[in-house]
Coordinates of C-alpha atoms and ligand atoms in Angstrom, one line a residue:
M11 CA 87.1 115.1 71.2
H12 CA 88.2 111.7 72.3
A13 CA 85.8 109.1 73.3
R14 CA 86.7 109.0 77.0
G15 CA 83.0 108.8 77.8
A16 CA 82.2 105.9 75.5
K17 CA 81.4 103.2 78.1
S18 CA 78.9 101.0 76.2
R19 CA 79.7 97.4 76.7
D20 CA 78.3 96.4 73.4
C21 CA 79.3 98.9 70.8
G22 CA 78.3 96.5 68.1
L23 CA 81.5 97.1 66.1
R24 CA 81.9 94.8 63.2
I25 CA 84.6 95.0 60.6
A26 CA 82.0 95.9 58.0
D27 CA 80.8 98.8 60.0
C28 CA 84.3 100.3 60.7
G29 CA 84.9 101.6 57.2
L30 CA 87.5 98.9 56.8
K31 CA 88.2 97.4 53.5
Q32 CA 86.4 94.1 53.1
N33 CA 88.9 91.3 53.1
R34 CA 89.1 88.4 50.7
N35 CA 89.4 86.0 53.5
A36 CA 85.8 86.0 54.8
H37 CA 86.7 83.1 57.2
F38 CA 89.3 85.3 59.0
E39 CA 86.9 88.2 59.2
E40 CA 84.1 86.1 60.7
S41 CA 86.6 84.7 63.3
L42 CA 87.5 88.3 64.2
N43 CA 83.9 89.4 64.6
R44 CA 83.1 86.3 66.7
I45 CA 86.2 87.0 69.0
Y46 CA 85.0 90.5 69.5
A47 CA 81.4 89.6 70.3
A48 CA 82.0 86.4 72.4
E49 CA 81.9 86.2 76.2
R50 CA 84.3 83.2 75.8
P51 CA 86.1 83.5 72.4
E52 CA 86.9 80.2 70.8
L53 CA 90.4 78.9 70.7
A54 CA 90.1 78.0 67.0
D55 CA 89.0 81.5 66.1
I56 CA 91.9 83.1 68.1
E57 CA 94.4 80.7 66.6
A58 CA 93.1 81.5 63.1
V59 CA 93.8 85.2 63.7
L60 CA 97.2 84.5 65.2
R61 CA 98.2 82.5 62.1
I62 CA 97.4 85.2 59.5
G63 CA 100.3 86.6 57.5
D64 CA 98.8 88.2 54.5
P65 CA 99.5 92.0 54.7
E66 CA 95.9 92.9 53.9
E67 CA 94.6 90.7 56.7
L68 CA 97.2 92.1 59.1
H69 CA 96.0 95.6 58.1
T70 CA 92.4 94.6 58.8
L71 CA 93.3 93.1 62.2
F72 CA 95.3 96.2 63.3
D73 CA 92.7 98.6 62.0
F74 CA 89.9 96.8 63.7
A75 CA 91.9 96.9 67.0
A76 CA 92.4 100.6 66.4
A77 CA 88.7 101.1 65.9
V78 CA 87.9 99.3 69.2
R79 CA 90.6 101.4 70.9
R80 CA 89.2 104.6 69.6
Q81 CA 85.6 103.7 70.6
F82 CA 86.5 102.6 74.1
V83 CA 89.5 104.7 75.2
G84 CA 89.8 107.4 72.6
D85 CA 92.9 108.8 70.7
G86 CA 94.8 110.1 73.7
V87 CA 98.0 108.3 74.8
L88 CA 98.5 108.1 78.5
L89 CA 101.9 108.4 80.2
R90 CA 103.1 106.5 83.2
G91 CA 106.4 107.5 84.7
I92 CA 108.4 104.5 85.8
I93 CA 111.0 104.3 88.6
E94 CA 112.9 101.0 88.6
F95 CA 113.9 101.3 92.2
S96 CA 115.7 98.0 92.8
N97 CA 117.1 95.3 90.5
I98 CA 117.6 92.8 93.3
C99 CA 115.6 89.6 92.7
R100 CA 115.2 86.3 94.5
N101 CA 113.9 84.4 91.4
T102 CA 115.7 82.7 88.6
C103 CA 113.2 83.1 85.7
L104 CA 114.9 81.6 82.7
Y105 CA 114.4 84.6 80.4
C106 CA 115.2 87.5 82.8
G107 CA 118.5 89.4 83.2
L108 CA 117.6 90.3 86.8
S109 CA 117.7 86.6 87.7
R110 CA 119.7 86.1 90.9
S111 CA 121.8 83.6 88.9
N112 CA 123.2 86.6 86.9
H113 CA 126.2 87.3 89.0
R114 CA 127.6 89.8 86.5
L115 CA 124.9 92.4 87.2
P116 CA 125.7 95.1 89.7
R117 CA 122.8 95.2 92.1
Y118 CA 121.2 98.4 93.5
R119 CA 118.3 99.7 95.5
L120 CA 117.5 103.4 95.4
T121 CA 117.2 105.2 98.6
R122 CA 114.0 106.7 99.8
A123 CA 115.3 110.2 98.9
Q124 CA 116.3 109.1 95.4
I125 CA 112.8 107.6 94.8
L126 CA 111.1 110.7 96.1
A127 CA 113.2 112.9 93.9
A128 CA 112.4 110.8 90.8
A129 CA 108.7 111.0 91.7
E130 CA 108.9 114.8 91.9
Q131 CA 110.4 114.8 88.4
I132 CA 107.4 112.8 87.2
R133 CA 105.1 115.3 88.8
A134 CA 107.0 118.2 87.3
A135 CA 106.7 116.7 83.9
G136 CA 102.9 116.9 84.3
I137 CA 102.6 113.1 84.5
K138 CA 99.9 111.8 87.0
T139 CA 101.0 108.2 87.5
V140 CA 104.2 106.8 89.0
V141 CA 105.0 103.1 88.5
L142 CA 107.3 101.7 91.2
Q143 CA 108.9 98.7 89.8
S144 CA 111.6 96.3 91.1
G145 CA 112.9 92.8 91.1
E146 CA 111.2 90.4 93.5
E147 CA 113.3 91.2 96.6
D148 CA 113.4 88.8 99.5
D149 CA 114.4 91.7 101.8
L150 CA 111.9 94.2 100.6
D151 CA 110.8 96.1 103.7
A152 CA 107.0 96.4 103.3
D153 CA 106.8 99.3 105.7
W154 CA 109.6 101.2 103.9
L155 CA 107.5 100.9 100.7
R156 CA 104.4 101.9 102.6
E157 CA 106.0 105.1 103.8
I158 CA 107.1 105.9 100.2
I159 CA 103.6 105.3 98.9
T160 CA 102.1 107.5 101.7
W161 CA 104.5 110.3 100.9
I162 CA 103.9 110.2 97.1
K163 CA 100.1 110.2 97.7
S164 CA 100.1 113.0 100.2
S165 CA 102.8 115.3 98.8
L166 CA 102.4 114.7 95.0
D167 CA 98.9 113.4 94.6
L168 CA 100.0 110.9 91.9
A169 CA 98.3 107.6 91.1
V170 CA 100.7 104.9 92.3
T171 CA 101.2 101.7 90.4
L172 CA 103.2 98.9 92.0
C173 CA 105.1 96.2 90.1
V174 CA 107.1 94.3 92.8
G175 CA 106.1 90.8 92.1
E176 CA 104.5 88.0 94.1
R177 CA 103.9 89.1 97.7
S178 CA 101.7 88.1 100.6
R179 CA 98.0 89.3 100.8
A180 CA 98.9 91.2 103.9
E181 CA 101.6 93.2 102.1
Y182 CA 99.2 93.9 99.2
Q183 CA 96.7 95.1 101.8
L184 CA 99.2 97.3 103.6
W185 CA 100.2 99.1 100.4
R186 CA 96.6 99.4 99.2
A187 CA 95.6 100.9 102.5
A188 CA 98.5 103.4 102.1
G189 CA 96.9 104.5 98.9
A190 CA 98.5 102.4 96.1
D191 CA 96.0 102.4 93.2
R192 CA 97.2 99.8 90.8
Y193 CA 99.3 96.7 90.5
L194 CA 101.0 95.1 87.5
L195 CA 101.7 91.3 87.6
K196 CA 102.1 89.7 84.3
I197 CA 101.2 86.0 84.0
E198 CA 104.0 85.7 81.4
T199 CA 102.3 82.6 80.1
S200 CA 98.9 81.2 81.0
D201 CA 100.0 77.6 80.5
P202 CA 100.8 76.1 83.9
D203 CA 103.4 73.6 82.6
L204 CA 105.2 76.2 80.5
Y205 CA 105.0 78.5 83.4
G206 CA 106.7 75.9 85.6
Q207 CA 109.5 75.3 83.1
L208 CA 110.4 79.0 82.9
H209 CA 110.0 79.9 86.5
P210 CA 112.0 77.5 88.8
G211 CA 110.6 77.3 92.3
M212 CA 107.6 79.4 91.4
S213 CA 104.0 78.2 90.8
F214 CA 101.3 79.2 88.4
A215 CA 98.8 78.7 91.3
N216 CA 100.5 81.3 93.5
R217 CA 100.7 83.8 90.6
R218 CA 97.0 83.4 90.1
R219 CA 96.3 83.8 93.8
C220 CA 98.2 87.1 93.7
L221 CA 96.1 88.4 90.9
Q222 CA 92.9 87.4 92.7
D223 CA 94.1 89.0 95.9
L224 CA 95.0 92.2 94.1
A225 CA 91.7 92.5 92.4
K226 CA 89.7 91.7 95.6
L227 CA 91.7 94.4 97.4
G228 CA 90.5 96.9 94.9
Y229 CA 93.7 97.4 93.0
Q230 CA 93.3 98.3 89.3
T231 CA 95.1 95.1 88.2
G232 CA 97.3 94.5 85.2
S233 CA 98.5 91.4 83.7
G234 CA 100.0 90.3 80.4
D235 CA 102.4 87.9 78.7
L236 CA 105.6 87.4 76.8
V237 CA 105.7 86.4 73.2
G238 CA 108.3 84.0 71.8
L239 CA 109.2 82.1 74.9
R240 CA 111.0 78.8 74.4
G241 CA 108.4 76.0 74.0
Q242 CA 105.5 78.5 73.5
T243 CA 103.1 77.6 70.7
V244 CA 100.3 79.5 68.9
T245 CA 97.8 77.5 71.0
H246 CA 99.5 78.8 74.2
L247 CA 99.2 82.4 73.0
A248 CA 95.6 81.8 72.0
R249 CA 94.9 80.6 75.6
D250 CA 96.7 83.7 76.9
V251 CA 94.1 85.8 75.0
Q252 CA 91.3 83.7 76.6
F253 CA 93.0 84.4 80.0
F254 CA 93.0 88.1 79.3
K255 CA 89.3 88.0 78.6
E256 CA 88.4 85.8 81.6
G257 CA 90.7 87.9 83.9
N258 CA 88.7 91.1 83.2
F259 CA 91.8 93.1 83.9
D260 CA 92.2 96.8 83.9
M261 CA 95.6 96.7 82.1
I262 CA 97.3 94.3 79.8
S263 CA 100.9 94.4 78.7
V264 CA 102.3 92.3 75.8
G265 CA 106.0 92.2 75.0
P266 CA 108.4 90.2 72.9
F267 CA 110.9 88.0 74.6
I268 CA 114.4 89.4 74.1
P269 CA 117.3 87.0 74.8
H270 CA 119.7 88.1 77.5
P271 CA 123.3 86.8 77.2
Q272 CA 123.6 85.9 80.9
T273 CA 120.5 83.7 81.0
P274 CA 119.8 80.1 80.1
L275 CA 117.8 81.3 77.1
A276 CA 120.7 83.4 75.7
Q277 CA 120.8 81.4 72.4
E278 CA 117.0 81.4 71.8
P279 CA 115.6 83.6 69.0
A280 CA 113.8 86.8 70.1
G281 CA 110.0 87.0 70.0
D282 CA 108.4 87.9 66.7
L283 CA 107.3 91.6 66.3
Q284 CA 104.3 90.7 64.1
M285 CA 103.1 88.1 66.6
T286 CA 103.5 90.6 69.4
L287 CA 101.4 93.1 67.5
K288 CA 98.8 90.5 66.8
M289 CA 98.6 89.7 70.5
T290 CA 98.4 93.4 71.3
A291 CA 95.5 93.8 68.8
L292 CA 93.7 90.7 70.2
A293 CA 94.1 92.0 73.8
R294 CA 92.4 95.2 72.7
I295 CA 89.6 93.4 70.8
V296 CA 88.7 91.0 73.7
S297 CA 89.2 93.5 76.6
R298 CA 88.0 96.7 74.9
S299 CA 88.4 99.4 77.5
V300 CA 91.6 98.0 79.0
H301 CA 94.8 100.2 79.1
I302 CA 97.5 98.7 76.9
P303 CA 101.1 100.0 76.8
A304 CA 103.3 100.1 73.7
T305 CA 105.9 98.3 75.7
T306 CA 109.6 99.3 76.1
A307 CA 110.4 95.8 74.8
I308 CA 108.6 96.5 71.6
G309 CA 110.6 99.7 71.4
S310 CA 113.9 97.8 72.0
L311 CA 113.5 94.7 69.8
H312 CA 116.3 94.5 67.1
G313 CA 117.3 98.1 68.0
R314 CA 114.3 99.6 66.3
D315 CA 111.6 101.6 68.0
E316 CA 108.4 99.9 66.9
R317 CA 106.2 101.4 69.6
P318 CA 104.2 103.4 67.0
K319 CA 103.2 100.1 65.4
A320 CA 101.8 98.9 68.8
L321 CA 100.0 102.2 69.2
A322 CA 98.4 101.6 65.8
A323 CA 97.4 98.0 66.8
G324 CA 95.4 98.9 69.9
A325 CA 97.9 100.3 72.5
N326 CA 97.1 103.6 74.3
V327 CA 99.9 103.9 77.0
L328 CA 103.6 104.8 77.0
M329 CA 105.9 104.4 79.9
P330 CA 108.7 107.1 80.1
N331 CA 111.6 106.1 82.2
F332 CA 112.6 108.2 85.3
T333 CA 115.1 105.9 86.9
P334 CA 118.2 108.0 87.6
A335 CA 121.6 107.2 86.1
P336 CA 123.7 105.1 86.6
Y337 CA 121.0 102.7 87.8
R338 CA 118.8 102.8 84.7
R339 CA 121.4 100.9 82.8
Q340 CA 121.6 98.3 85.5
Y341 CA 117.9 97.5 85.4
E342 CA 118.8 95.1 82.6
I343 CA 115.9 92.7 82.2
Y344 CA 117.0 92.3 78.6
P345 CA 119.9 93.9 76.6
N346 CA 119.8 97.1 74.5
K347 CA 116.9 98.4 76.4
R348 CA 115.6 101.7 74.9
C349 CA 116.2 105.0 76.7
I350 CA 119.0 103.9 79.0
S351 CA 121.4 106.7 78.0
E352 CA 118.9 109.6 77.7
D353 CA 118.7 112.2 80.4
V354 CA 115.9 111.8 83.0
G355 CA 113.0 113.7 81.6
A356 CA 113.9 113.1 77.9
C357 CA 111.2 110.5 77.3
P358 CA 108.1 112.6 77.6
A359 CA 109.2 115.1 74.9
C360 CA 110.3 112.2 72.7
M361 CA 106.9 110.6 73.2
E362 CA 105.0 113.8 72.4
Q363 CA 106.7 113.8 69.0
M364 CA 106.1 110.1 68.5
V365 CA 102.4 110.3 69.1
A366 CA 102.1 113.5 67.1
R367 CA 103.6 111.8 64.1
I368 CA 100.8 109.2 64.1
G369 CA 98.1 111.8 64.6
R370 CA 97.5 111.1 68.3
W371 CA 98.1 113.3 71.3
V372 CA 99.5 112.8 74.9
D373 CA 96.8 112.6 77.5
Y374 CA 98.1 114.0 80.8
S375 CA 95.2 112.8 82.9
R376 CA 95.5 110.1 85.6
G377 CA 94.2 107.5 83.2
D378 CA 92.3 105.3 85.7
S379 CA 90.6 102.1 84.7
L380 CA 87.7 102.6 82.4
K381 CA 86.6 99.0 82.9
N382 CA 83.9 99.6 85.4
A383 CA 83.6 103.3 85.0
G384 CA 81.2 104.5 87.7
C385 CA 81.4 101.2 89.5
A386 CA 83.6 100.7 92.6
S387 CA 83.6 96.9 92.8
H388 CA 86.3 94.9 91.0
T389 CA 85.7 91.4 90.0
I390 CA 88.2 88.9 88.6
N391 CA 87.1 85.7 87.1
L392 CA 90.2 83.5 87.1
Ligands
LIG17 N1 112.6 90.0 77.3 C1 111.5 90.7 77.3 N2 110.8 91.0 78.5 C2 111.2 90.5 79.6 N3 110.8 90.6 80.9 C3 111.6 89.9 81.7 N4 112.6 89.4 81.0 C4 112.4 89.7 79.7 C5 113.1 89.5 78.5 N5 114.2 88.7 78.4 C6 109.5 91.2 81.2 C7 108.6 90.3 82.0 C8 108.3 91.0 83.3 C9 108.7 92.5 82.9 C10 109.0 93.3 84.1 O1 109.8 92.3 82.1 O2 107.4 90.2 81.2 O3 107.0 90.9 83.7
LIG18 FE1 112.6 107.6 76.0 FE2 112.3 108.4 73.4 S1 110.9 107.5 74.7 S2 114.0 108.9 74.8

């Protein structure tokens, strides 16, 4: 049995109670226990955890995150079928291959019929959530998307997650009224200055406004960050963890930066896998019942699929790709993205095997937020 019903806010987990090996570095363990218990975890404690490198300490961190994951969301791994319906984008984020400055990328927008066909494939695979993701399009017709949401809700009865960037409150409201359940909008970095450097013409304040609007409108709201951005320090990452805690999100996604050759960050090193896993573990430890994907970027870094490591460090979600060919290849946020040449529908079977190998199982339920189980109101404390 998995612990889907475990809703206690204070499960009183401590490293010593989890059957985990006591660590030589008592200082690190105390930091970890304090981070877990605190309403406002201290920056110094989070930084101390982010700086560990000893294999035994890493083991303790990941095992503790896995214990929190087991206690609050169980052993099942949820699937979210993703349709990348447009790679058109008005922004010029320095790290992203979809930037409008990348003139080499062929642009596409799926037709309504193509999106509905992909959603039907998701339903046929037994998956209960469709994620509709796109670049941030200037010309996105809000009513066109509203009709698609309405059709998916009425004909397929799937949970609908949107990931279409910064939009007006009125648009968020329109889509919510049409039945959209969830929204993903990563903060990327919680440092306003660093945010400004990486996102020309965008503002941290507007991003936060969007997250607040989404939560107030009753969306299950997801955020997250990128690890290894140019100019990002351990202190920035520690503040991201505090941001995750304060935000009281329903979902958190952590991925490594992967340099894209057609962007200004082409020559920068990729984000570090170990640091990405530490951030995943800390997101689980501070946010407990939150849903955390083993991101496709973790599966794509250096051409190796390290998603099982993320699942072992606190993650409980995988996102099979249902974008049809040839478009899937053109949703090139970063190069060498996993699963671009596989047939549509290949991912779920592959994921079944992946989770079985680590003694877990695929959970085919909707996987709604467990944050306020039994409580309809959403609060966000940004
Ligand atoms: N490397 C890794 N992830 C990236 N994203 C955008 N560009 C990159 C990159 N170069 C992520 C952002 C965004 C998500 C859709 O893709 O975090 O929120
Ligand atoms: Fe997509 Fe393995 S997860 S093919």
